[in-house]
Amino acid sequence: SIYISTYVILVAGVLSSQVGYAEKESCVINGAILIIISLMISKVSHASFIKDFMNKKLMTENSAYLENARKMLEEAVQKRTEELMKANEQLLYEMNARHEMKIQMYKAELEYQEKKKQLDEAVEYDRLRSEFFANISHELRTPLNMIFSIIQMFDLYINKGWEKDNKDKVNQYITTMRQNCYRLIRLINNLIDITKIDAGYFKLNLSENDIVKIVEDITSSVSQYAEANGLGISFETEIVEKFIACDPDMIERIILNLLSNAIKFTGPGGHIAVRLFEKNGNMAVSVKDSGIGIPQDKQESIFGRFIQVDKSFARSKKGSGIGLSLVKALVEMHEGRIEVISEPEKGSEFIVEFPDKAIDGACDNMVLINKFDDKTETIRVEFSDIYKCG
């Protein structure tokens, strides 16, 4: 209606003007065309406006829907997340519970294995101790029976007046009795000393001594007993003189015990070599024999308490089975170490290492003690299982 009103006003204005008819006609036609074009443009714009309006309205509605859907999705995601978190917490709790249960089971298994190990060790220790005391009883009873038998024989000789006519036999009986007394003394000394060591009452009397002279003198002192058993014995050293802090009496017992074993388990015609040398900054003493050797599976256990390679009462060589245990204890009290290298039927080598150290606070003019003088009685005690004392 606006466009028609405008066109009427335009026509009226043209008709009232003073221009010619042709110009009026042209103006009227041009106006009509202009009005028509404007009307068309208006229609198109209106349609576009309506379309845009509808699109915006639709977009607004869609946006509201999408926003609502988004909120609903967020709420659903949040709810699901909370549910998953709770489920995860429950799962973690169950996993922790299972893990804790496994740990407890593992601890229980370890405790069981440890207690089983302790029980097995206690049973084994008790078995070894029973064997040990059975063997000790045998070792004690044998010389006592021998001494008692000789006393009975002496009673018979005295009552019959035969002692003067049988001096050789009497002297032989006295020798046998003396040897068995030595055997008892050795066994009792070892038992007392090993008990003191276990109780922590055994103390070393340390002084500075020439380890070379101690070992050489001991070797020389037992050479006659080795030779009496058909064995050769030698001593060699890389060092002429070496003073170290040690207990000479205990060094003597260590070396005598090793030599006693070497003589005991080496047959006639064999050889024993004693060697002194430096090793790893320590003074080392090697006692090597060509005897029966020690099986590989027994070498780690020979230094253990109550351990014997041959446990039978009928074994050919006598002994309580605590000698090497005592040796190891005495060596360790000197802060040393002992090892064995052996092969059956090819002999054994025991290597003892003593620290090369002096007594704290020692001075140049201190008195150096060498207690190794006449050790005949000591040697007879240590060798009482392998030779007859004369």
XYZ file of C-alpha atoms in Angstrom:
390
model
C 0.000 0.000 0.000
C 2.897 2.341 0.616
C 4.250 1.682 -2.856
C 0.776 2.263 -4.491
C 0.291 5.496 -2.550
C 3.695 6.640 -3.603
C 2.981 5.769 -7.261
C -0.382 7.679 -7.195
C 1.357 10.739 -5.783
C 4.010 10.397 -8.471
C 1.424 10.150 -11.279
C -0.513 13.088 -9.911
C 2.608 15.162 -9.747
C 3.574 14.274 -13.334
C 0.089 15.057 -14.736
C 0.033 18.426 -13.024
C 3.416 19.348 -14.362
C 3.911 21.585 -17.466
C 5.935 19.035 -19.452
C 4.751 17.425 -22.661
C 2.630 14.359 -22.946
C 5.469 12.117 -24.063
C 7.608 13.101 -21.106
C 4.695 12.580 -18.720
C 4.088 9.147 -20.241
C 7.799 8.296 -19.828
C 7.802 9.486 -16.229
C 4.646 7.481 -15.457
C 6.133 4.313 -17.017
C 9.490 4.796 -15.340
C 7.771 5.393 -12.046
C 5.719 2.259 -12.511
C 8.829 0.252 -13.310
C 10.597 1.771 -10.310
C 7.677 1.001 -8.058
C 7.510 -2.561 -9.365
C 11.264 -3.054 -8.850
C 11.058 -1.556 -5.347
C 8.084 -3.775 -4.621
C 10.001 -6.822 -5.797
C 13.047 -5.830 -3.790
C 10.862 -5.262 -0.770
C 9.239 -8.661 -1.221
C 12.607 -10.322 -1.552
C 13.960 -8.466 1.489
C 10.845 -9.322 3.452
C 11.143 -12.959 2.509
C 14.832 -12.917 3.422
C 14.028 -11.217 6.712
C 11.348 -13.746 7.481
C 13.737 -16.537 6.583
C 16.524 -15.082 8.710
C 14.079 -14.520 11.537
C 12.858 -18.082 11.330
C 16.426 -19.348 11.113
C 17.431 -17.293 14.135
C 14.359 -18.473 15.988
C 15.144 -22.043 15.024
C 18.782 -21.572 16.001
C 17.717 -20.061 19.317
C 15.391 -22.974 19.931
C 18.088 -25.413 18.836
C 20.646 -23.653 21.023
C 18.337 -23.921 24.002
C 17.767 -27.577 23.194
C 21.472 -28.169 22.750
C 22.266 -26.280 25.949
C 19.698 -28.332 27.769
C 21.057 -31.485 26.149
C 24.593 -30.392 27.105
C 23.564 -29.830 30.699
C 21.838 -33.185 30.763
C 24.945 -34.800 29.226
C 27.223 -33.072 31.732
C 24.991 -34.211 34.561
C 24.987 -37.728 33.149
C 28.790 -37.639 32.677
C 29.287 -36.247 36.190
C 26.978 -38.884 37.631
C 28.710 -41.600 35.674
C 32.110 -40.200 36.670
C 31.090 -40.286 40.315
C 29.861 -43.838 39.867
C 33.145 -44.791 38.171
C 35.147 -43.040 40.900
C 33.221 -44.967 43.545
C 33.690 -48.164 41.575
C 37.393 -47.329 41.170
C 37.718 -46.623 44.893
C 36.021 -49.936 45.620
C 38.273 -51.666 43.130
C 41.362 -50.029 44.655
C 40.169 -51.018 48.101
C 39.687 -54.598 46.955
C 43.050 -54.573 45.171
C 44.752 -53.161 48.282
C 42.965 -55.738 50.388
C 44.120 -58.510 48.062
C 47.616 -57.048 47.958
C 47.696 -56.817 51.745
C 46.396 -60.361 51.937
C 49.139 -61.515 49.556
C 51.723 -59.653 51.648
C 50.404 -61.279 54.799
C 50.430 -64.671 53.075
C 53.980 -64.016 51.859
C 55.043 -62.939 55.360
C 53.340 -65.981 56.808
C 55.139 -68.161 54.262
C 58.474 -66.517 55.105
C 57.820 -66.937 58.819
C 56.846 -70.545 58.196
C 59.965 -71.179 56.120
C 62.117 -69.413 58.719
C 60.574 -71.389 61.573
C 60.857 -74.570 59.520
C 64.499 -73.746 58.822
C 65.109 -73.043 62.515
C 63.310 -76.256 63.429
C 65.296 -78.233 60.858
C 68.504 -76.636 62.122
C 67.513 -77.383 65.701
C 66.714 -80.987 64.781
C 69.984 -81.294 62.857
C 71.894 -79.612 65.686
C 70.269 -81.927 68.197
C 71.102 -84.919 65.988
C 74.708 -83.805 65.621
C 74.919 -83.068 69.322
C 73.521 -86.522 70.149
C 76.056 -88.102 67.813
C 78.751 -85.906 69.305
C 77.976 -86.844 72.887
C 77.643 -90.478 71.898
C 81.074 -90.222 70.304
C 82.474 -88.290 73.280
C 81.128 -90.986 75.582
C 82.937 -93.538 73.465
C 86.102 -91.445 73.435
C 85.976 -91.065 77.218
C 85.031 -94.661 77.911
C 87.749 -96.215 75.725
C 90.801 -94.753 77.518
C 89.098 -95.128 80.898
C 88.425 -98.799 80.185
C 92.031 -99.174 79.088
C 93.336 -97.507 82.260
C 90.971 -99.519 84.435
C 92.069 -102.754 82.758
C 95.736 -101.883 83.342
C 95.014 -101.092 87.016
C 93.369 -104.503 87.333
C 96.425 -106.048 85.697
C 98.700 -104.207 88.139
C 96.612 -105.505 91.039
C 97.057 -109.027 89.707
C 100.821 -108.592 89.242
C 101.244 -107.124 92.739
C 99.105 -109.795 94.386
C 101.008 -112.553 92.548
C 104.407 -110.893 93.006
C 104.994 -110.843 89.234
C 105.918 -107.172 88.859
C 109.677 -107.706 89.201
C 109.749 -110.494 86.636
C 107.640 -108.557 84.112
C 109.233 -105.120 84.086
C 108.965 -104.787 80.309
C 105.261 -105.523 80.355
C 104.758 -103.188 83.312
C 106.569 -100.401 81.497
C 104.449 -101.096 78.403
C 101.292 -100.920 80.483
C 102.467 -97.649 82.058
C 103.136 -96.242 78.585
C 99.661 -97.243 77.445
C 98.128 -95.758 80.559
C 100.052 -92.509 80.091
C 98.953 -92.243 76.468
C 95.311 -92.725 77.419
C 95.674 -90.119 80.151
C 97.035 -87.737 77.519
C 94.067 -88.599 75.325
C 91.651 -87.759 78.139
C 93.487 -84.517 78.918
C 93.351 -83.478 75.258
C 89.645 -84.221 74.988
C 88.806 -82.451 78.252
C 90.959 -79.434 77.336
C 89.209 -79.128 73.970
C 85.778 -79.402 75.571
C 86.622 -76.791 78.203
C 88.122 -74.381 75.664
C 85.305 -74.702 73.132
C 82.807 -74.142 75.958
C 84.697 -71.031 77.102
C 84.767 -69.698 73.536
C 81.031 -70.244 73.148
C 80.405 -68.491 76.469
C 82.742 -65.604 75.579
C 85.111 -66.287 78.480
C 88.106 -67.434 76.464
C 90.754 -64.724 76.139
C 93.985 -64.608 74.185
C 97.259 -63.646 75.868
C 98.672 -61.506 73.085
C 102.328 -60.629 72.851
C 104.736 -59.922 70.017
C 106.317 -63.167 68.865
C 108.394 -64.399 65.953
C 105.845 -66.438 64.018
C 108.614 -67.972 61.880
C 110.438 -69.401 64.910
C 107.214 -70.667 66.518
C 106.127 -72.613 63.427
C 109.652 -73.877 62.673
C 110.175 -75.092 66.262
C 106.819 -76.876 66.307
C 107.597 -78.583 62.999
C 111.025 -79.671 64.239
C 109.553 -80.980 67.506
C 107.066 -83.280 65.764
C 109.438 -84.530 63.071
C 110.398 -87.593 65.127
C 106.729 -88.551 65.505
C 106.151 -88.140 61.777
C 109.173 -90.277 61.029
C 107.982 -92.895 63.547
C 104.859 -93.217 61.382
C 106.906 -93.569 58.214
C 106.317 -90.007 57.027
C 108.640 -87.313 55.757
C 108.161 -83.759 57.006
C 109.683 -80.486 55.758
C 109.590 -76.799 56.611
C 110.271 -73.869 54.314
C 109.788 -70.138 54.666
C 110.106 -67.058 52.493
C 110.770 -64.908 55.579
C 113.628 -65.214 58.030
C 111.988 -63.384 60.941
C 108.567 -61.821 61.492
C 107.130 -60.554 64.793
C 103.345 -60.312 65.007
C 100.810 -59.926 67.812
C 99.617 -63.414 68.762
C 99.154 -65.888 71.581
C 102.072 -68.340 71.129
C 100.344 -71.123 73.089
C 97.285 -70.904 70.848
C 99.430 -70.731 67.684
C 101.097 -73.882 68.980
C 97.755 -75.632 69.443
C 96.577 -74.579 65.977
C 99.685 -75.874 64.203
C 99.904 -79.034 66.334
C 96.278 -79.859 65.602
C 96.820 -79.458 61.856
C 100.014 -81.530 61.996
C 98.263 -84.170 64.097
C 95.514 -84.495 61.475
C 98.083 -84.592 58.674
C 100.009 -87.422 60.361
C 96.807 -89.239 61.340
C 95.369 -89.309 57.811
C 98.561 -89.844 55.800
C 99.809 -93.367 55.266
C 103.408 -94.570 55.543
C 105.616 -93.243 52.751
C 103.674 -89.979 52.575
C 104.993 -86.475 53.088
C 103.925 -83.398 55.072
C 105.094 -79.934 54.004
C 104.869 -76.908 56.292
C 105.358 -73.581 54.539
C 105.270 -69.987 55.816
C 104.753 -67.086 53.402
C 103.073 -63.700 52.933
C 99.557 -63.625 51.511
C 97.285 -60.607 51.055
C 99.376 -58.630 53.553
C 99.010 -61.405 56.152
C 101.327 -64.119 57.424
C 100.162 -67.480 56.070
C 101.037 -70.969 57.307
C 100.350 -73.925 55.020
C 100.210 -77.537 56.259
C 100.003 -79.828 53.240
C 99.912 -83.630 53.288
C 99.683 -86.438 50.728
C 97.037 -88.342 52.685
C 93.536 -89.613 52.031
C 92.068 -86.162 51.342
C 88.572 -84.833 52.088
C 85.520 -85.268 49.825
C 84.319 -82.065 48.173
C 80.894 -82.220 49.828
C 82.513 -82.457 53.281
C 85.025 -79.613 53.001
C 82.640 -76.836 54.059
C 81.397 -78.740 57.098
C 84.653 -79.980 58.627
C 85.053 -76.769 60.649
C 81.520 -77.046 62.070
C 80.765 -77.968 65.656
C 80.135 -81.699 66.267
C 81.125 -82.541 62.658
C 83.187 -85.585 61.659
C 83.821 -86.875 58.159
C 83.678 -90.428 59.501
C 81.140 -90.684 62.327
C 81.280 -94.413 62.944
C 82.758 -95.858 66.107
C 84.675 -98.329 63.962
C 86.614 -95.635 62.107
C 90.328 -96.350 61.855
C 91.431 -92.995 63.299
C 90.304 -91.776 66.693
C 89.180 -88.238 67.540
C 86.350 -86.230 69.063
C 85.475 -84.184 65.984
C 85.938 -80.786 67.657
C 89.619 -80.219 66.837
C 89.122 -78.265 63.587
C 86.200 -76.369 65.093
C 88.496 -75.251 67.909
C 91.260 -74.406 65.417
C 88.893 -72.228 63.395
C 87.683 -70.457 66.554
C 91.261 -69.764 67.702
C 92.264 -68.488 64.246
C 89.262 -66.151 64.130
C 90.058 -64.870 67.626
C 93.396 -63.789 66.108
C 91.307 -62.013 63.416
C 92.631 -64.518 60.896
C 91.052 -67.023 58.547
C 91.504 -70.674 57.609
C 90.732 -72.545 54.401
C 91.182 -76.068 53.087
C 92.142 -77.288 49.621
C 91.698 -81.017 49.226
C 91.023 -83.834 46.801
C 90.296 -87.443 47.781
C 93.337 -89.710 47.581
C 95.555 -86.720 46.725
C 95.919 -85.084 50.119
C 94.824 -81.892 51.856
C 96.262 -78.437 52.402
C 95.176 -76.217 55.292
C 96.144 -72.553 54.943
C 95.942 -70.310 58.013
C 96.326 -66.536 57.690
C 97.304 -64.334 60.657
C 97.139 -60.516 60.469
C 100.527 -58.852 60.227
C 100.019 -56.372 63.049
C 101.682 -55.283 66.263
C 100.204 -54.801 69.717
C 98.718 -51.325 70.173
C 101.091 -49.051 72.084
C 104.102 -51.301 71.584
C 107.493 -49.591 71.624
C 110.914 -50.501 70.280
C 112.387 -51.546 73.613
C 109.477 -53.749 74.756
C 110.254 -57.305 75.835
C 109.449 -59.718 73.036
C 108.189 -62.979 74.438
C 108.792 -66.356 72.899
C 107.143 -68.974 75.110
C 107.949 -71.919 72.870
C 110.569 -73.863 74.807
C 110.235 -77.565 75.611
C 106.744 -78.585 74.481
C 107.168 -82.349 74.764
C 104.192 -82.822 77.068
C 101.996 -80.550 74.963
C 102.905 -82.459 71.808
C 102.234 -85.768 73.528
C 98.779 -84.536 74.516
C 97.957 -83.287 71.004
C 99.366 -86.461 69.380
C 97.846 -88.901 71.879
C 95.525 -90.319 69.210
C 98.277 -91.277 66.783
C 101.363 -92.525 68.585
C 102.450 -94.322 71.715
C 104.201 -92.086 74.222
C 107.457 -93.366 75.518
